[in-house]
PDB file of C-alpha atoms in Angstrom:
ATOM      1  CA  PRO A   1     138.853 -14.807 -77.504  1.00 61.00           C
ATOM      2  CA  GLN A   2     142.452 -16.919 -77.177  1.00 66.00           C
ATOM      3  CA  ALA A   3     140.398 -19.672 -79.625  1.00 74.00           C
ATOM      4  CA  PRO A   4     141.853 -16.938 -83.049  1.00 83.00           C
ATOM      5  CA  LEU A   5     145.299 -16.693 -82.014  1.00 92.00           C
ATOM      6  CA  PRO A   6     147.712 -17.812 -83.701  1.00 93.00           C
ATOM      7  CA  LEU A   7     147.044 -14.627 -86.004  1.00 91.00           C
ATOM      8  CA  THR A   8     147.639 -14.601 -89.853  1.00 90.00           C
ATOM      9  CA  PHE A   9     146.859 -11.550 -90.375  1.00 87.00           C
ATOM     10  CA  PRO A  10     148.239  -7.891 -88.394  1.00 88.00           C
ATOM     11  CA  ALA A  11     147.125  -6.909 -85.357  1.00 92.00           C
ATOM     12  CA  LEU A  12     146.511  -4.408 -82.652  1.00 95.00           C
ATOM     13  CA  VAL A  13     144.768  -5.115 -79.807  1.00 96.00           C
ATOM     14  CA  VAL A  14     144.549  -1.603 -77.898  1.00 97.00           C
ATOM     15  CA  TYR A  15     142.774  -0.930 -74.517  1.00 98.00           C
ATOM     16  CA  GLY A  16     142.848   2.338 -71.532  1.00 98.00           C
ATOM     17  CA  ASP A  17     144.189   1.151 -69.130  1.00 97.00           C
ATOM     18  CA  LYS A  18     141.448   3.086 -66.411  1.00 98.00           C
ATOM     19  CA  ASP A  19     138.435   0.826 -68.767  1.00 97.00           C
ATOM     20  CA  ALA A  20     136.102  -0.063 -66.396  1.00 97.00           C
ATOM     21  CA  ASP A  21     133.540  -2.101 -68.772  1.00 96.00           C
ATOM     22  CA  VAL A  22     136.518  -4.558 -70.449  1.00 96.00           C
ATOM     23  CA  PRO A  23     139.310  -5.276 -67.182  1.00 97.00           C
ATOM     24  CA  PRO A  24     142.618  -3.808 -69.008  1.00 98.00           C
ATOM     25  CA  GLU A  25     144.398  -7.355 -67.785  1.00 97.00           C
ATOM     26  CA  LEU A  26     141.970  -9.045 -69.754  1.00 96.00           C
ATOM     27  CA  VAL A  27     142.934  -7.356 -72.438  1.00 96.00           C
ATOM     28  CA  ALA A  28     146.562  -7.712 -71.850  1.00 97.00           C
ATOM     29  CA  GLY A  29     146.330 -11.762 -71.127  1.00 95.00           C
ATOM     30  CA  TYR A  30     145.286 -11.772 -74.961  1.00 95.00           C
ATOM     31  CA  ALA A  31     147.173  -9.598 -76.793  1.00 96.00           C
ATOM     32  CA  LYS A  32     150.326 -11.441 -74.890  1.00 96.00           C
ATOM     33  CA  ALA A  33     149.480 -14.848 -75.564  1.00 95.00           C
ATOM     34  CA  ALA A  34     148.948 -13.590 -79.528  1.00 95.00           C
ATOM     35  CA  ALA A  35     152.625 -12.231 -79.066  1.00 95.00           C
ATOM     36  CA  ALA A  36     153.975 -15.175 -77.666  1.00 96.00           C
ATOM     37  CA  VAL A  37     152.211 -17.562 -80.359  1.00 95.00           C
ATOM     38  CA  SER A  38     152.738 -14.782 -83.165  1.00 93.00           C
ATOM     39  CA  PRO A  39     155.347 -12.208 -82.637  1.00 93.00           C
ATOM     40  CA  ASP A  40     155.346 -10.306 -85.666  1.00 89.00           C
ATOM     41  CA  LEU A  41     151.855  -9.599 -85.914  1.00 90.00           C
ATOM     42  CA  ALA A  42     150.262  -8.908 -82.678  1.00 92.00           C
ATOM     43  CA  ARG A  43     151.574  -5.733 -81.549  1.00 94.00           C
ATOM     44  CA  GLU A  44     149.878  -4.413 -77.750  1.00 97.00           C
ATOM     45  CA  LEU A  45     148.588  -0.988 -77.549  1.00 98.00           C
ATOM     46  CA  ALA A  46     147.605   0.110 -73.695  1.00 98.00           C
ATOM     47  CA  VAL A  47     146.556   4.201 -74.078  1.00 98.00           C
ATOM     48  CA  PRO A  48     147.938   5.968 -70.400  1.00 97.00           C
ATOM     49  CA  GLY A  49     144.124   7.796 -69.364  1.00 97.00           C
ATOM     50  CA  ALA A  50     141.774   6.325 -71.797  1.00 98.00           C
ATOM     51  CA  ASP A  51     138.230   4.374 -70.198  1.00 97.00           C
ATOM     52  CA  HIS A  52     136.441   1.807 -73.305  1.00 96.00           C
ATOM     53  CA  PHE A  53     134.714   4.815 -74.839  1.00 96.00           C
ATOM     54  CA  ASP A  54     138.182   6.618 -75.346  1.00 97.00           C
ATOM     55  CA  VAL A  55     139.427   3.384 -76.973  1.00 96.00           C
ATOM     56  CA  VAL A  56     137.220   2.993 -79.959  1.00 95.00           C
ATOM     57  CA  ASN A  57     136.167   6.566 -80.499  1.00 96.00           C
ATOM     58  CA  ALA A  58     137.700   7.389 -83.357  1.00 94.00           C
ATOM     59  CA  GLY A  59     137.487  11.369 -82.795  1.00 95.00           C
ATOM     60  CA  SER A  60     139.064  10.808 -79.139  1.00 97.00           C
ATOM     61  CA  ALA A  61     142.595  12.607 -78.022  1.00 97.00           C
ATOM     62  CA  ALA A  62     143.814   8.324 -77.631  1.00 97.00           C
ATOM     63  CA  TRP A  63     143.420   7.963 -80.986  1.00 95.00           C
ATOM     64  CA  ARG A  64     144.846  10.812 -82.428  1.00 94.00           C
ATOM     65  CA  GLU A  65     147.821  10.723 -80.226  1.00 96.00           C
ATOM     66  CA  HIS A  66     147.578   7.429 -79.488  1.00 97.00           C
ATOM     67  CA  ILE A  67     146.040   5.041 -81.400  1.00 96.00           C
ATOM     68  CA  ALA A  68     146.389   6.745 -85.079  1.00 93.00           C
ATOM     69  CA  PRO A  69     150.382   6.292 -84.326  1.00 93.00           C
ATOM     70  CA  ALA A  70     150.309   3.106 -83.768  1.00 94.00           C
ATOM     71  CA  LEU A  71     147.863   2.486 -86.972  1.00 90.00           C
ATOM     72  CA  ALA A  72     150.580   4.054 -89.245  1.00 89.00           C
ATOM     73  CA  GLU A  73     153.524   2.697 -88.144  1.00 88.00           C
ATOM     74  CA  LEU A  74     151.892  -0.841 -88.234  1.00 85.00           C
ATOM     75  CA  LEU A  75     150.631  -0.176 -92.221  1.00 81.00           C
ATOM     76  CA  GLU A  76     153.866   1.207 -92.622  1.00 80.00           C
ATOM     77  CA  ALA A  77     155.647  -2.386 -91.560  1.00 77.00           C
ATOM     78  CA  GLY A  78     153.550  -4.735 -93.867  1.00 70.00           C
ATOM     79  CA  LEU A  79     152.545  -2.338 -95.999  1.00 70.00           C
ATOM     80  CA  GLY A  80     155.287   0.014 -96.847  1.00 71.00           C
ATOM     81  CA  ALA A  81     155.327   3.467 -96.261  1.00 74.00           C
ATOM     82  CA  GLU A  82     151.955   5.107 -98.903  1.00 75.00           C
ATOM     83  CA  ALA A  83     149.657   3.278 -96.646  1.00 67.00           C
ATOM     84  CA  ALA A  84     150.905   4.975 -93.108  1.00 67.00           C
ATOM     85  CA  LYS A  85     151.223   8.488 -94.766  1.00 73.00           C
ATOM     86  CA  ALA A  86     147.923   7.543 -96.193  1.00 72.00           C
ATOM     87  CA  LEU A  87     146.667   6.980 -92.236  1.00 67.00           C
ATOM     88  CA  ARG A  88     149.036   9.984 -90.665  1.00 70.00           C
ATOM     89  CA  GLY A  89     147.583  12.907 -93.614  1.00 69.00           C
TER      90      GLY A  89
END
């Protein structure tokens, strides 16, 4: 979905490098396009070993080990340390 570019809000583009449902190359292409036109707002996160459902299940190891920390970092950059602290627990 490259029509909504450039971004007007921070975005973490997450995908598993073992996703068999949505090709990782497709998502990586969007992430790179978003970063090219919105470098301060777009972040890409390829989760090693993760499939499609690992990245959409907030209870997965992918979320705990990769996605939540990346979201906390994004929140801290945009909203400050208190927002990041809430996510980090």
